């Protein structure tokens, strides 16, 4: 299969590494310096090269801010039967775009990123495949993700956005609050250092990605839960309520335990 990847960033290069030994692959990248780190694949910097390549599948791996503009740029240069796809963690506007594109499409979301995940060991990670996509496109990505040992889940666009609002917005907001109130520690404890490493990783993400995750229409309700829990915990602390603290710790330990049991 002839596969074109848009963008030679970390995730674009990751997909090229996965696909280039079983498929004829090419990458389109506007920054030629990024192409230095690609191998076993054709490297394109012009639309004319895409015209000649005639891809059967396009994987859009550019920064989330430019996902739709990248599609709009490449669509006039690919065959009408080419499947277009994205791996974006934010699907805002994509359903509407795909429905007007006159192309078969498949949308997926690898629920891991190069910041924290070990890309060589992904058996504990997951991927979402959007159910509205093209059947053959979904089969291709299911096969790819299965080979990586990922847990695969099929959601609608709406279900995906609800899931992301929970799985990304809560840890992002919690990290933001930690970073906002923290101060330098000459002798930081282990827990502080771990939180600091998480904060550095999250804050190293693209600003537009962080913004779009938090502007997800379902994020506000999730953040409201954080505010409610903080108020309950603050009341316990202010009143030095030992029994209340015991019950609170029991509740949150049960939450964590249940999550571990579900995964097992």
PDB file of C-alpha atoms in Angstrom:
ATOM      1  CA  UNK A   1       0.000   0.000   0.000  1.00  0.00           C
ATOM      2  CA  UNK A   2       1.259   3.513  -0.799  1.00  0.00           C
ATOM      3  CA  UNK A   3       1.041   5.537   2.423  1.00  0.00           C
ATOM      4  CA  UNK A   4       1.779   9.245   2.778  1.00  0.00           C
ATOM      5  CA  UNK A   5       2.466  10.677   6.239  1.00  0.00           C
ATOM      6  CA  UNK A   6       2.007  14.410   6.729  1.00  0.00           C
ATOM      7  CA  UNK A   7       4.582  15.721   9.190  1.00  0.00           C
ATOM      8  CA  UNK A   8       7.931  14.264  10.269  1.00  0.00           C
ATOM      9  CA  UNK A   9       7.583  15.097  13.962  1.00  0.00           C
ATOM     10  CA  UNK A  10       7.807  12.484  16.705  1.00  0.00           C
ATOM     11  CA  UNK A  11       4.513  10.742  15.977  1.00  0.00           C
ATOM     12  CA  UNK A  12       4.873  11.054  12.200  1.00  0.00           C
ATOM     13  CA  UNK A  13       8.325   9.464  12.378  1.00  0.00           C
ATOM     14  CA  UNK A  14       6.952   6.790  14.711  1.00  0.00           C
ATOM     15  CA  UNK A  15       4.315   5.765  12.162  1.00  0.00           C
ATOM     16  CA  UNK A  16       6.868   5.790   9.350  1.00  0.00           C
ATOM     17  CA  UNK A  17       9.082   3.445  11.346  1.00  0.00           C
ATOM     18  CA  UNK A  18       6.138   1.097  11.854  1.00  0.00           C
ATOM     19  CA  UNK A  19       4.910   1.093   8.278  1.00  0.00           C
ATOM     20  CA  UNK A  20       7.933   1.551   6.032  1.00  0.00           C
ATOM     21  CA  UNK A  21       9.034  -2.098   6.007  1.00  0.00           C
ATOM     22  CA  UNK A  22       5.644  -3.466   4.917  1.00  0.00           C
ATOM     23  CA  UNK A  23       4.379  -0.612   2.736  1.00  0.00           C
ATOM     24  CA  UNK A  24       5.656   1.940   0.261  1.00  0.00           C
ATOM     25  CA  UNK A  25       5.825   5.073   2.398  1.00  0.00           C
ATOM     26  CA  UNK A  26       6.486   8.754   1.868  1.00  0.00           C
ATOM     27  CA  UNK A  27       6.528  11.742   4.175  1.00  0.00           C
ATOM     28  CA  UNK A  28       5.665  15.343   3.358  1.00  0.00           C
ATOM     29  CA  UNK A  29       7.370  17.880   5.597  1.00  0.00           C
ATOM     30  CA  UNK A  30       7.792  21.625   5.097  1.00  0.00           C
ATOM     31  CA  UNK A  31      10.821  21.770   7.379  1.00  0.00           C
ATOM     32  CA  UNK A  32      13.597  19.921   5.478  1.00  0.00           C
ATOM     33  CA  UNK A  33      15.725  19.620   8.624  1.00  0.00           C
ATOM     34  CA  UNK A  34      13.219  17.206  10.129  1.00  0.00           C
ATOM     35  CA  UNK A  35      13.666  14.880   7.168  1.00  0.00           C
ATOM     36  CA  UNK A  36      17.232  14.145   8.278  1.00  0.00           C
ATOM     37  CA  UNK A  37      15.869  11.655  10.798  1.00  0.00           C
ATOM     38  CA  UNK A  38      13.701   9.650   8.399  1.00  0.00           C
ATOM     39  CA  UNK A  39      14.870   6.552   6.579  1.00  0.00           C
ATOM     40  CA  UNK A  40      13.538   3.789   4.332  1.00  0.00           C
ATOM     41  CA  UNK A  41      10.909   6.221   3.033  1.00  0.00           C
ATOM     42  CA  UNK A  42      10.493   8.801   0.290  1.00  0.00           C
ATOM     43  CA  UNK A  43      10.906  12.391   1.479  1.00  0.00           C
ATOM     44  CA  UNK A  44       8.732  15.071  -0.104  1.00  0.00           C
ATOM     45  CA  UNK A  45       8.822  18.842   0.236  1.00  0.00           C
ATOM     46  CA  UNK A  46       6.544  19.757  -2.700  1.00  0.00           C
ATOM     47  CA  UNK A  47       2.980  18.961  -3.728  1.00  0.00           C
ATOM     48  CA  UNK A  48       4.166  17.871  -7.180  1.00  0.00           C
ATOM     49  CA  UNK A  49       5.935  14.912  -5.570  1.00  0.00           C
ATOM     50  CA  UNK A  50       2.663  13.897  -3.907  1.00  0.00           C
ATOM     51  CA  UNK A  51       0.915  14.096  -7.298  1.00  0.00           C
ATOM     52  CA  UNK A  52       3.380  11.550  -8.679  1.00  0.00           C
ATOM     53  CA  UNK A  53       3.261   9.279  -5.632  1.00  0.00           C
ATOM     54  CA  UNK A  54      -0.540   8.828  -5.776  1.00  0.00           C
ATOM     55  CA  UNK A  55      -1.044   7.673  -2.153  1.00  0.00           C
ATOM     56  CA  UNK A  56      -3.748   5.190  -1.220  1.00  0.00           C
ATOM     57  CA  UNK A  57      -3.742   6.307   2.424  1.00  0.00           C
ATOM     58  CA  UNK A  58      -2.794   9.636   4.020  1.00  0.00           C
ATOM     59  CA  UNK A  59      -1.955   9.767   7.737  1.00  0.00           C
ATOM     60  CA  UNK A  60      -2.102  13.333   9.011  1.00  0.00           C
ATOM     61  CA  UNK A  61       0.412  13.607  11.880  1.00  0.00           C
ATOM     62  CA  UNK A  62       0.975  17.361  11.981  1.00  0.00           C
ATOM     63  CA  UNK A  63       0.435  19.512  15.090  1.00  0.00           C
ATOM     64  CA  UNK A  64      -3.246  19.610  16.038  1.00  0.00           C
ATOM     65  CA  UNK A  65      -3.502  23.314  15.171  1.00  0.00           C
ATOM     66  CA  UNK A  66      -2.695  22.533  11.542  1.00  0.00           C
ATOM     67  CA  UNK A  67      -4.520  19.214  11.077  1.00  0.00           C
ATOM     68  CA  UNK A  68      -7.381  20.566   8.962  1.00  0.00           C
ATOM     69  CA  UNK A  69      -5.221  23.110   7.043  1.00  0.00           C
ATOM     70  CA  UNK A  70      -2.822  20.275   6.151  1.00  0.00           C
ATOM     71  CA  UNK A  71      -5.731  18.229   4.812  1.00  0.00           C
ATOM     72  CA  UNK A  72      -7.008  21.193   2.799  1.00  0.00           C
ATOM     73  CA  UNK A  73      -3.575  21.654   1.251  1.00  0.00           C
ATOM     74  CA  UNK A  74      -3.073  18.025   0.251  1.00  0.00           C
ATOM     75  CA  UNK A  75      -6.586  17.031  -0.903  1.00  0.00           C
ATOM     76  CA  UNK A  76      -6.223  18.494  -4.439  1.00  0.00           C
ATOM     77  CA  UNK A  77      -3.090  16.369  -4.906  1.00  0.00           C
ATOM     78  CA  UNK A  78      -4.331  12.897  -3.938  1.00  0.00           C
ATOM     79  CA  UNK A  79      -6.518  10.406  -5.846  1.00  0.00           C
ATOM     80  CA  UNK A  80     -10.265  10.486  -5.251  1.00  0.00           C
ATOM     81  CA  UNK A  81     -10.225   6.960  -3.800  1.00  0.00           C
ATOM     82  CA  UNK A  82      -7.435   7.737  -1.311  1.00  0.00           C
ATOM     83  CA  UNK A  83      -8.378   7.214   2.352  1.00  0.00           C
ATOM     84  CA  UNK A  84      -7.523  10.179   4.575  1.00  0.00           C
ATOM     85  CA  UNK A  85      -6.852   9.739   8.288  1.00  0.00           C
ATOM     86  CA  UNK A  86      -5.734  11.579  11.391  1.00  0.00           C
ATOM     87  CA  UNK A  87      -4.250  10.541  14.731  1.00  0.00           C
ATOM     88  CA  UNK A  88      -5.208  13.739  16.528  1.00  0.00           C
ATOM     89  CA  UNK A  89      -5.984  13.742  20.248  1.00  0.00           C
ATOM     90  CA  UNK A  90      -8.427  16.608  19.630  1.00  0.00           C
ATOM     91  CA  UNK A  91     -11.175  15.897  17.092  1.00  0.00           C
ATOM     92  CA  UNK A  92     -12.799  19.343  17.131  1.00  0.00           C
ATOM     93  CA  UNK A  93     -14.205  20.098  13.661  1.00  0.00           C
ATOM     94  CA  UNK A  94     -12.904  16.886  12.092  1.00  0.00           C
ATOM     95  CA  UNK A  95     -16.236  15.084  11.746  1.00  0.00           C
ATOM     96  CA  UNK A  96     -17.701  18.008   9.805  1.00  0.00           C
ATOM     97  CA  UNK A  97     -14.557  18.282   7.675  1.00  0.00           C
ATOM     98  CA  UNK A  98     -14.528  14.599   6.784  1.00  0.00           C
ATOM     99  CA  UNK A  99     -18.204  14.593   5.828  1.00  0.00           C
ATOM    100  CA  UNK A 100     -17.563  17.377   3.299  1.00  0.00           C
ATOM    101  CA  UNK A 101     -14.239  16.041   1.983  1.00  0.00           C
ATOM    102  CA  UNK A 102     -15.663  13.529  -0.528  1.00  0.00           C
ATOM    103  CA  UNK A 103     -13.030  11.042   0.647  1.00  0.00           C
ATOM    104  CA  UNK A 104     -13.212   7.873   2.643  1.00  0.00           C
ATOM    105  CA  UNK A 105     -11.723   8.529   6.052  1.00  0.00           C
ATOM    106  CA  UNK A 106     -10.630   6.916   9.301  1.00  0.00           C
ATOM    107  CA  UNK A 107      -9.906   8.778  12.526  1.00  0.00           C
ATOM    108  CA  UNK A 108      -7.914   7.222  15.365  1.00  0.00           C
ATOM    109  CA  UNK A 109      -6.273   8.387  18.568  1.00  0.00           C
ATOM    110  CA  UNK A 110      -3.248   6.532  19.966  1.00  0.00           C
ATOM    111  CA  UNK A 111      -3.763   7.228  23.683  1.00  0.00           C
ATOM    112  CA  UNK A 112      -0.069   7.734  24.267  1.00  0.00           C
ATOM    113  CA  UNK A 113       2.515  10.253  23.220  1.00  0.00           C
ATOM    114  CA  UNK A 114       6.276  10.577  22.969  1.00  0.00           C
ATOM    115  CA  UNK A 115       6.418  12.683  26.159  1.00  0.00           C
ATOM    116  CA  UNK A 116       5.743   9.857  28.612  1.00  0.00           C
ATOM    117  CA  UNK A 117       5.183   6.602  26.725  1.00  0.00           C
ATOM    118  CA  UNK A 118       7.936   4.123  25.938  1.00  0.00           C
ATOM    119  CA  UNK A 119       7.352   3.747  22.202  1.00  0.00           C
ATOM    120  CA  UNK A 120       9.206   0.438  22.250  1.00  0.00           C
ATOM    121  CA  UNK A 121       6.900  -1.062  24.897  1.00  0.00           C
ATOM    122  CA  UNK A 122       3.257  -0.147  24.385  1.00  0.00           C
ATOM    123  CA  UNK A 123       1.433  -3.222  25.695  1.00  0.00           C
ATOM    124  CA  UNK A 124      -0.044  -1.200  28.570  1.00  0.00           C
ATOM    125  CA  UNK A 125      -1.296   1.594  26.281  1.00  0.00           C
ATOM    126  CA  UNK A 126      -4.548   2.033  24.358  1.00  0.00           C
ATOM    127  CA  UNK A 127      -5.865   3.399  21.076  1.00  0.00           C
ATOM    128  CA  UNK A 128      -9.286   4.679  20.042  1.00  0.00           C
ATOM    129  CA  UNK A 129     -10.711   4.115  16.571  1.00  0.00           C
ATOM    130  CA  UNK A 130     -13.641   6.324  15.599  1.00  0.00           C
ATOM    131  CA  UNK A 131     -16.591   4.149  14.590  1.00  0.00           C
ATOM    132  CA  UNK A 132     -17.870   6.486  11.862  1.00  0.00           C
ATOM    133  CA  UNK A 133     -14.813   5.853   9.684  1.00  0.00           C
ATOM    134  CA  UNK A 134     -14.295   3.774   6.533  1.00  0.00           C
ATOM    135  CA  UNK A 135     -14.469   0.012   7.154  1.00  0.00           C
ATOM    136  CA  UNK A 136     -11.219  -0.904   5.366  1.00  0.00           C
ATOM    137  CA  UNK A 137      -9.418   2.037   6.955  1.00  0.00           C
ATOM    138  CA  UNK A 138     -10.491   0.869  10.408  1.00  0.00           C
ATOM    139  CA  UNK A 139      -9.316  -2.676   9.633  1.00  0.00           C
ATOM    140  CA  UNK A 140      -5.876  -1.364   8.637  1.00  0.00           C
ATOM    141  CA  UNK A 141      -5.436   0.577  11.881  1.00  0.00           C
ATOM    142  CA  UNK A 142      -6.860  -2.233  14.009  1.00  0.00           C
ATOM    143  CA  UNK A 143      -4.251  -4.544  12.526  1.00  0.00           C
ATOM    144  CA  UNK A 144      -1.483  -2.000  13.090  1.00  0.00           C
ATOM    145  CA  UNK A 145      -2.461  -1.272  16.696  1.00  0.00           C
ATOM    146  CA  UNK A 146      -2.949  -4.975  17.445  1.00  0.00           C
ATOM    147  CA  UNK A 147       0.632  -5.681  16.383  1.00  0.00           C
ATOM    148  CA  UNK A 148       1.757  -3.094  18.929  1.00  0.00           C
ATOM    149  CA  UNK A 149      -0.187  -4.868  21.655  1.00  0.00           C
ATOM    150  CA  UNK A 150      -2.436  -1.863  22.281  1.00  0.00           C
ATOM    151  CA  UNK A 151      -5.853  -2.115  23.868  1.00  0.00           C
ATOM    152  CA  UNK A 152      -8.261  -1.037  21.088  1.00  0.00           C
ATOM    153  CA  UNK A 153     -11.565   0.731  21.707  1.00  0.00           C
ATOM    154  CA  UNK A 154     -14.114   1.920  19.149  1.00  0.00           C
ATOM    155  CA  UNK A 155     -15.964   5.152  19.982  1.00  0.00           C
ATOM    156  CA  UNK A 156     -18.010   7.683  18.071  1.00  0.00           C
ATOM    157  CA  UNK A 157     -16.589  11.182  17.682  1.00  0.00           C
ATOM    158  CA  UNK A 158     -18.773  12.342  20.591  1.00  0.00           C
ATOM    159  CA  UNK A 159     -17.776   9.430  22.823  1.00  0.00           C
ATOM    160  CA  UNK A 160     -14.133  10.128  22.021  1.00  0.00           C
ATOM    161  CA  UNK A 161     -14.434  13.771  23.036  1.00  0.00           C
ATOM    162  CA  UNK A 162     -16.110  12.789  26.311  1.00  0.00           C
ATOM    163  CA  UNK A 163     -13.346  10.284  27.024  1.00  0.00           C
ATOM    164  CA  UNK A 164     -10.595  12.805  26.273  1.00  0.00           C
ATOM    165  CA  UNK A 165     -12.311  15.384  28.490  1.00  0.00           C
ATOM    166  CA  UNK A 166     -11.939  12.916  31.352  1.00  0.00           C
ATOM    167  CA  UNK A 167      -8.601  11.252  30.601  1.00  0.00           C
ATOM    168  CA  UNK A 168      -6.681  14.382  29.590  1.00  0.00           C
ATOM    169  CA  UNK A 169      -8.380  17.414  31.148  1.00  0.00           C
ATOM    170  CA  UNK A 170      -8.330  16.135  34.746  1.00  0.00           C
ATOM    171  CA  UNK A 171      -4.576  15.337  34.785  1.00  0.00           C
ATOM    172  CA  UNK A 172      -3.796  18.497  32.789  1.00  0.00           C
ATOM    173  CA  UNK A 173      -5.710  20.759  35.178  1.00  0.00           C
ATOM    174  CA  UNK A 174      -4.271  19.003  38.226  1.00  0.00           C
ATOM    175  CA  UNK A 175      -0.787  19.526  36.802  1.00  0.00           C
ATOM    176  CA  UNK A 176      -1.497  23.197  36.046  1.00  0.00           C
ATOM    177  CA  UNK A 177      -2.617  23.791  39.638  1.00  0.00           C
ATOM    178  CA  UNK A 178       0.501  22.067  40.993  1.00  0.00           C
ATOM    179  CA  UNK A 179       2.744  24.166  38.729  1.00  0.00           C
ATOM    180  CA  UNK A 180       0.885  27.373  39.662  1.00  0.00           C
ATOM    181  CA  UNK A 181       1.396  26.993  43.423  1.00  0.00           C
ATOM    182  CA  UNK A 182       4.790  25.252  43.527  1.00  0.00           C
ATOM    183  CA  UNK A 183       8.019  26.951  44.483  1.00  0.00           C
ATOM    184  CA  UNK A 184      11.647  25.894  44.257  1.00  0.00           C
ATOM    185  CA  UNK A 185      12.698  23.212  46.728  1.00  0.00           C
ATOM    186  CA  UNK A 186      16.341  22.868  47.723  1.00  0.00           C
ATOM    187  CA  UNK A 187      15.711  19.344  48.974  1.00  0.00           C
ATOM    188  CA  UNK A 188      12.610  18.074  47.134  1.00  0.00           C
ATOM    189  CA  UNK A 189      11.034  14.807  48.210  1.00  0.00           C
ATOM    190  CA  UNK A 190      10.450  11.880  45.851  1.00  0.00           C
ATOM    191  CA  UNK A 191       6.743  12.664  45.371  1.00  0.00           C
ATOM    192  CA  UNK A 192       7.499  16.327  44.621  1.00  0.00           C
ATOM    193  CA  UNK A 193      10.119  15.354  42.034  1.00  0.00           C
ATOM    194  CA  UNK A 194       7.717  12.962  40.327  1.00  0.00           C
ATOM    195  CA  UNK A 195       5.038  15.631  40.132  1.00  0.00           C
ATOM    196  CA  UNK A 196       7.629  18.070  38.804  1.00  0.00           C
ATOM    197  CA  UNK A 197       8.650  15.649  36.032  1.00  0.00           C
ATOM    198  CA  UNK A 198       5.006  15.224  35.048  1.00  0.00           C
ATOM    199  CA  UNK A 199       4.534  19.004  35.012  1.00  0.00           C
ATOM    200  CA  UNK A 200       7.579  19.476  32.799  1.00  0.00           C
ATOM    201  CA  UNK A 201       6.307  16.853  30.377  1.00  0.00           C
ATOM    202  CA  UNK A 202       2.792  18.278  30.151  1.00  0.00           C
ATOM    203  CA  UNK A 203       4.009  21.849  29.798  1.00  0.00           C
ATOM    204  CA  UNK A 204       6.323  20.736  27.001  1.00  0.00           C
ATOM    205  CA  UNK A 205       3.242  19.916  24.910  1.00  0.00           C
ATOM    206  CA  UNK A 206       2.076  22.261  22.167  1.00  0.00           C
ATOM    207  CA  UNK A 207       0.149  25.246  23.612  1.00  0.00           C
ATOM    208  CA  UNK A 208      -2.626  24.832  21.073  1.00  0.00           C
ATOM    209  CA  UNK A 209      -3.086  21.172  22.032  1.00  0.00           C
ATOM    210  CA  UNK A 210      -3.388  22.087  25.717  1.00  0.00           C
ATOM    211  CA  UNK A 211      -5.858  24.825  24.838  1.00  0.00           C
ATOM    212  CA  UNK A 212      -8.007  22.603  22.650  1.00  0.00           C
ATOM    213  CA  UNK A 213      -8.114  19.819  25.240  1.00  0.00           C
ATOM    214  CA  UNK A 214      -9.310  22.273  27.879  1.00  0.00           C
ATOM    215  CA  UNK A 215     -11.745  23.983  25.491  1.00  0.00           C
ATOM    216  CA  UNK A 216     -13.386  20.626  24.734  1.00  0.00           C
ATOM    217  CA  UNK A 217     -17.122  21.216  25.436  1.00  0.00           C
ATOM    218  CA  UNK A 218     -17.076  18.349  27.953  1.00  0.00           C
ATOM    219  CA  UNK A 219     -14.056  19.596  29.934  1.00  0.00           C
ATOM    220  CA  UNK A 220     -15.887  22.096  32.136  1.00  0.00           C
ATOM    221  CA  UNK A 221     -17.976  19.407  33.822  1.00  0.00           C
ATOM    222  CA  UNK A 222     -14.859  17.375  34.595  1.00  0.00           C
ATOM    223  CA  UNK A 223     -13.014  20.368  36.053  1.00  0.00           C
ATOM    224  CA  UNK A 224     -16.076  21.166  38.179  1.00  0.00           C
ATOM    225  CA  UNK A 225     -15.601  17.767  39.833  1.00  0.00           C
ATOM    226  CA  UNK A 226     -12.072  18.805  40.835  1.00  0.00           C
ATOM    227  CA  UNK A 227     -13.423  21.984  42.421  1.00  0.00           C
ATOM    228  CA  UNK A 228     -16.049  19.988  44.345  1.00  0.00           C
ATOM    229  CA  UNK A 229     -13.471  17.513  45.646  1.00  0.00           C
ATOM    230  CA  UNK A 230     -11.066  20.281  46.640  1.00  0.00           C
ATOM    231  CA  UNK A 231     -13.821  21.993  48.639  1.00  0.00           C
ATOM    232  CA  UNK A 232     -14.628  18.737  50.458  1.00  0.00           C
ATOM    233  CA  UNK A 233     -10.963  18.099  51.222  1.00  0.00           C
ATOM    234  CA  UNK A 234     -10.401  21.687  52.389  1.00  0.00           C
ATOM    235  CA  UNK A 235     -13.340  21.395  54.789  1.00  0.00           C
ATOM    236  CA  UNK A 236     -11.826  18.241  56.258  1.00  0.00           C
ATOM    237  CA  UNK A 237      -8.431  19.942  56.658  1.00  0.00           C
ATOM    238  CA  UNK A 238      -9.846  23.159  58.173  1.00  0.00           C
ATOM    239  CA  UNK A 239     -11.908  21.183  60.703  1.00  0.00           C
ATOM    240  CA  UNK A 240      -9.116  18.708  61.431  1.00  0.00           C
ATOM    241  CA  UNK A 241     -11.747  16.038  60.872  1.00  0.00           C
ATOM    242  CA  UNK A 242      -9.833  12.782  61.443  1.00  0.00           C
ATOM    243  CA  UNK A 243     -12.852  10.576  60.780  1.00  0.00           C
ATOM    244  CA  UNK A 244     -13.689  12.547  57.638  1.00  0.00           C
ATOM    245  CA  UNK A 245     -10.109  12.157  56.434  1.00  0.00           C
ATOM    246  CA  UNK A 246     -10.203   8.415  57.059  1.00  0.00           C
ATOM    247  CA  UNK A 247     -13.401   8.077  55.022  1.00  0.00           C
ATOM    248  CA  UNK A 248     -12.027  10.295  52.268  1.00  0.00           C
ATOM    249  CA  UNK A 249      -8.827   8.246  51.974  1.00  0.00           C
ATOM    250  CA  UNK A 250     -10.892   5.055  51.924  1.00  0.00           C
ATOM    251  CA  UNK A 251     -13.012   6.459  49.078  1.00  0.00           C
ATOM    252  CA  UNK A 252     -10.097   7.463  46.879  1.00  0.00           C
ATOM    253  CA  UNK A 253      -8.195   4.235  47.562  1.00  0.00           C
ATOM    254  CA  UNK A 254     -11.257   2.321  46.418  1.00  0.00           C
ATOM    255  CA  UNK A 255     -11.336   4.408  43.226  1.00  0.00           C
ATOM    256  CA  UNK A 256      -7.721   3.553  42.480  1.00  0.00           C
ATOM    257  CA  UNK A 257      -8.206  -0.106  43.389  1.00  0.00           C
ATOM    258  CA  UNK A 258     -11.238  -0.433  41.112  1.00  0.00           C
ATOM    259  CA  UNK A 259      -9.310   1.104  38.214  1.00  0.00           C
ATOM    260  CA  UNK A 260      -6.480  -1.406  38.699  1.00  0.00           C
ATOM    261  CA  UNK A 261      -8.938  -4.324  38.843  1.00  0.00           C
ATOM    262  CA  UNK A 262     -10.675  -3.196  35.646  1.00  0.00           C
ATOM    263  CA  UNK A 263      -7.334  -3.053  33.799  1.00  0.00           C
ATOM    264  CA  UNK A 264      -6.424  -6.524  35.030  1.00  0.00           C
TER     265      UNK A 264
END
